[in-house]
Coordinates of C-alpha atoms and ligand atoms in Angstrom, one line a residue:
M8 CA 21.3 -11.2 -8.8
K9 CA 21.0 -15.0 -8.5
L10 CA 17.5 -16.3 -7.7
E11 CA 18.1 -19.7 -6.3
T12 CA 17.3 -19.8 -2.6
P13 CA 14.3 -18.7 -0.4
R14 CA 16.5 -15.8 0.8
D15 CA 17.1 -14.7 -2.8
L16 CA 13.4 -14.7 -3.3
F17 CA 12.8 -12.9 0.0
V18 CA 15.2 -10.1 -1.1
H19 CA 13.7 -9.9 -4.5
E20 CA 10.1 -9.6 -3.2
M21 CA 11.1 -7.1 -0.5
S22 CA 12.8 -5.1 -3.2
A23 CA 9.6 -5.1 -5.3
M24 CA 7.7 -4.1 -2.2
R25 CA 10.1 -1.2 -1.5
T26 CA 9.5 0.1 -5.1
G27 CA 5.8 -0.5 -4.7
E28 CA 5.6 1.4 -1.4
A29 CA 7.3 4.4 -3.0
V30 CA 4.8 4.4 -5.8
I31 CA 1.9 4.1 -3.2
A32 CA 3.2 7.1 -1.3
D33 CA 3.0 9.1 -4.5
M34 CA -0.4 7.7 -5.3
L35 CA -1.8 8.5 -1.9
D36 CA -0.5 12.0 -2.3
E37 CA -2.1 12.3 -5.7
M38 CA -5.4 10.9 -4.6
S39 CA -5.6 13.0 -1.4
G40 CA -5.3 16.1 -3.6
M41 CA -8.2 15.0 -5.9
V42 CA -10.9 13.7 -3.5
A43 CA -14.0 15.7 -2.7
D44 CA -14.1 14.9 1.0
E45 CA -11.8 16.3 3.7
N46 CA -12.1 13.3 6.0
V47 CA -11.1 11.0 3.1
A48 CA -8.2 13.3 2.2
D49 CA -7.0 13.3 5.8
M50 CA -7.2 9.5 6.0
L51 CA -5.3 9.1 2.7
R52 CA -2.6 11.6 4.0
H53 CA -2.4 9.7 7.3
H54 CA -1.7 6.5 5.4
Q55 CA 0.8 8.3 3.2
Q56 CA 2.8 9.1 6.4
E57 CA 2.5 5.5 7.5
T58 CA 3.8 4.5 4.1
Q59 CA 7.0 6.5 4.6
Q60 CA 7.4 4.6 7.9
Q61 CA 6.8 1.3 6.1
I62 CA 9.6 2.2 3.7
A63 CA 11.9 2.8 6.6
N64 CA 10.8 -0.5 8.1
L65 CA 11.6 -2.3 4.9
E66 CA 15.0 -0.7 4.8
Q67 CA 15.6 -1.8 8.4
C68 CA 14.7 -5.3 7.3
F69 CA 17.2 -5.3 4.5
R70 CA 19.9 -4.1 7.0
A71 CA 18.9 -6.8 9.5
I72 CA 19.7 -9.6 7.0
G73 CA 22.7 -7.7 5.5
A74 CA 21.1 -7.4 2.1
T75 CA 20.9 -4.4 -0.3
P76 CA 17.6 -3.5 -2.0
Q77 CA 17.6 -4.5 -5.7
R78 CA 16.0 -2.4 -8.5
V79 CA 12.8 -4.4 -8.9
P80 CA 9.7 -2.8 -10.4
C81 CA 6.3 -3.4 -8.9
A82 CA 4.1 -4.0 -11.9
A83 CA 0.9 -4.6 -9.9
I84 CA 1.0 -1.3 -8.1
E85 CA 1.9 0.6 -11.3
A86 CA -1.1 -1.0 -13.0
L87 CA -3.4 0.1 -10.1
R88 CA -2.0 3.7 -10.4
Q89 CA -2.7 3.6 -14.1
E90 CA -6.2 2.4 -13.5
F91 CA -6.9 5.3 -11.2
R92 CA -5.4 7.9 -13.5
E93 CA -7.4 6.6 -16.5
F94 CA -10.6 6.7 -14.5
A95 CA -9.8 10.3 -13.3
G96 CA -9.5 11.3 -16.9
M97 CA -13.0 10.1 -17.7
N98 CA -14.6 13.2 -16.2
P99 CA -16.3 11.5 -13.2
S100 CA -18.2 13.7 -10.7
P101 CA -16.1 14.6 -7.7
Q102 CA -18.0 12.2 -5.4
V103 CA -17.7 9.3 -7.9
L104 CA -14.0 10.0 -8.2
T105 CA -13.7 9.9 -4.4
M106 CA -15.5 6.6 -4.3
F107 CA -13.2 5.3 -7.0
A108 CA -10.2 6.5 -5.2
L109 CA -11.4 4.7 -2.0
G110 CA -11.9 1.5 -4.0
G111 CA -8.5 1.9 -5.7
A112 CA -6.7 2.4 -2.4
L113 CA -8.5 -0.7 -1.1
K114 CA -7.2 -2.8 -4.0
V115 CA -3.7 -1.5 -3.2
E116 CA -4.1 -2.4 0.5
H117 CA -5.2 -6.0 -0.4
Y118 CA -2.3 -6.4 -2.7
E119 CA 0.0 -5.3 0.1
I120 CA -1.7 -7.5 2.7
A121 CA -1.1 -10.5 0.4
A122 CA 2.5 -9.5 -0.3
Y123 CA 3.3 -8.8 3.4
R124 CA 1.7 -12.1 4.5
G125 CA 4.0 -13.9 2.0
L126 CA 7.0 -12.0 3.3
V127 CA 6.2 -12.6 7.0
G128 CA 5.9 -16.3 6.1
K129 CA 9.3 -16.4 4.5
A130 CA 10.9 -14.5 7.4
M131 CA 9.4 -17.1 9.7
L132 CA 10.8 -19.9 7.6
M133 CA 14.2 -18.4 7.8
G134 CA 13.9 -17.5 11.5
E135 CA 14.6 -13.8 10.9
T136 CA 12.9 -12.4 14.0
T137 CA 13.7 -8.7 13.4
C138 CA 12.2 -8.9 9.9
I139 CA 9.1 -10.8 11.2
Q140 CA 8.4 -7.9 13.6
L141 CA 9.0 -5.1 11.0
L142 CA 6.9 -6.8 8.3
E143 CA 4.1 -7.6 10.7
T144 CA 4.0 -3.9 11.7
N145 CA 3.5 -3.0 8.1
L146 CA 1.0 -5.8 7.6
L147 CA -1.1 -4.5 10.5
Q148 CA -1.2 -1.0 9.2
E149 CA -2.4 -2.2 5.8
E150 CA -5.1 -4.3 7.4
E151 CA -6.3 -1.3 9.5
T152 CA -6.2 1.0 6.5
A153 CA -8.3 -1.6 4.5
G154 CA -10.9 -1.5 7.2
K155 CA -11.0 2.3 7.3
L156 CA -11.3 2.4 3.5
E157 CA -14.3 0.0 3.6
R158 CA -16.0 2.1 6.2
F159 CA -15.4 5.4 4.4
T160 CA -16.7 3.8 1.1
H161 CA -19.8 2.6 2.8
E162 CA -20.5 6.0 4.5
M163 CA -19.8 7.9 1.3
G164 CA -22.1 5.6 -0.7
R165 CA -24.9 6.0 1.8
R166 CA -24.6 9.8 1.8
M167 CA -24.6 9.9 -2.0
L168 CA -27.7 7.6 -2.2
A169 CA -29.5 9.8 0.3
T170 CA -29.1 12.9 -1.8
V171 CA -30.2 11.4 -5.2
Ligands
FE2_208 FE1 2.1 0.0 2.6

């Protein structure tokens, strides 16, 4: 595919995001099965479902501009998944693994926030109103999730410190 115009770049970056969201859905599933706290697991599962909706929103965005998703890997999200798996293999205590999962998910959300902000900006430049709305919906969910992850990390850390 040619990469010459802002629209080409938009399609390329949305394609990478589409791949990344699919990896994130798997990652949230994997994390929710490994954490030691039911509330954390529920929150991760909830965002896993939102992620499925976000994938549908991205697909709708491709349709709105008459583009087809390209096969573009998402190296950053793959690296964050790898980081989580390597840490999980280092025999951490269940609570420490849970804290690491919360932190890992927060890194993912911040990557997504930056990526969606970039995509919303490009959709604005091109005047693609349907895409602006769809991408802002995803962006808002990532921002809310980042806030929840920070609160859960704080609560979990406090509980752990209180029992040492
Ligand atoms: Fe997402």
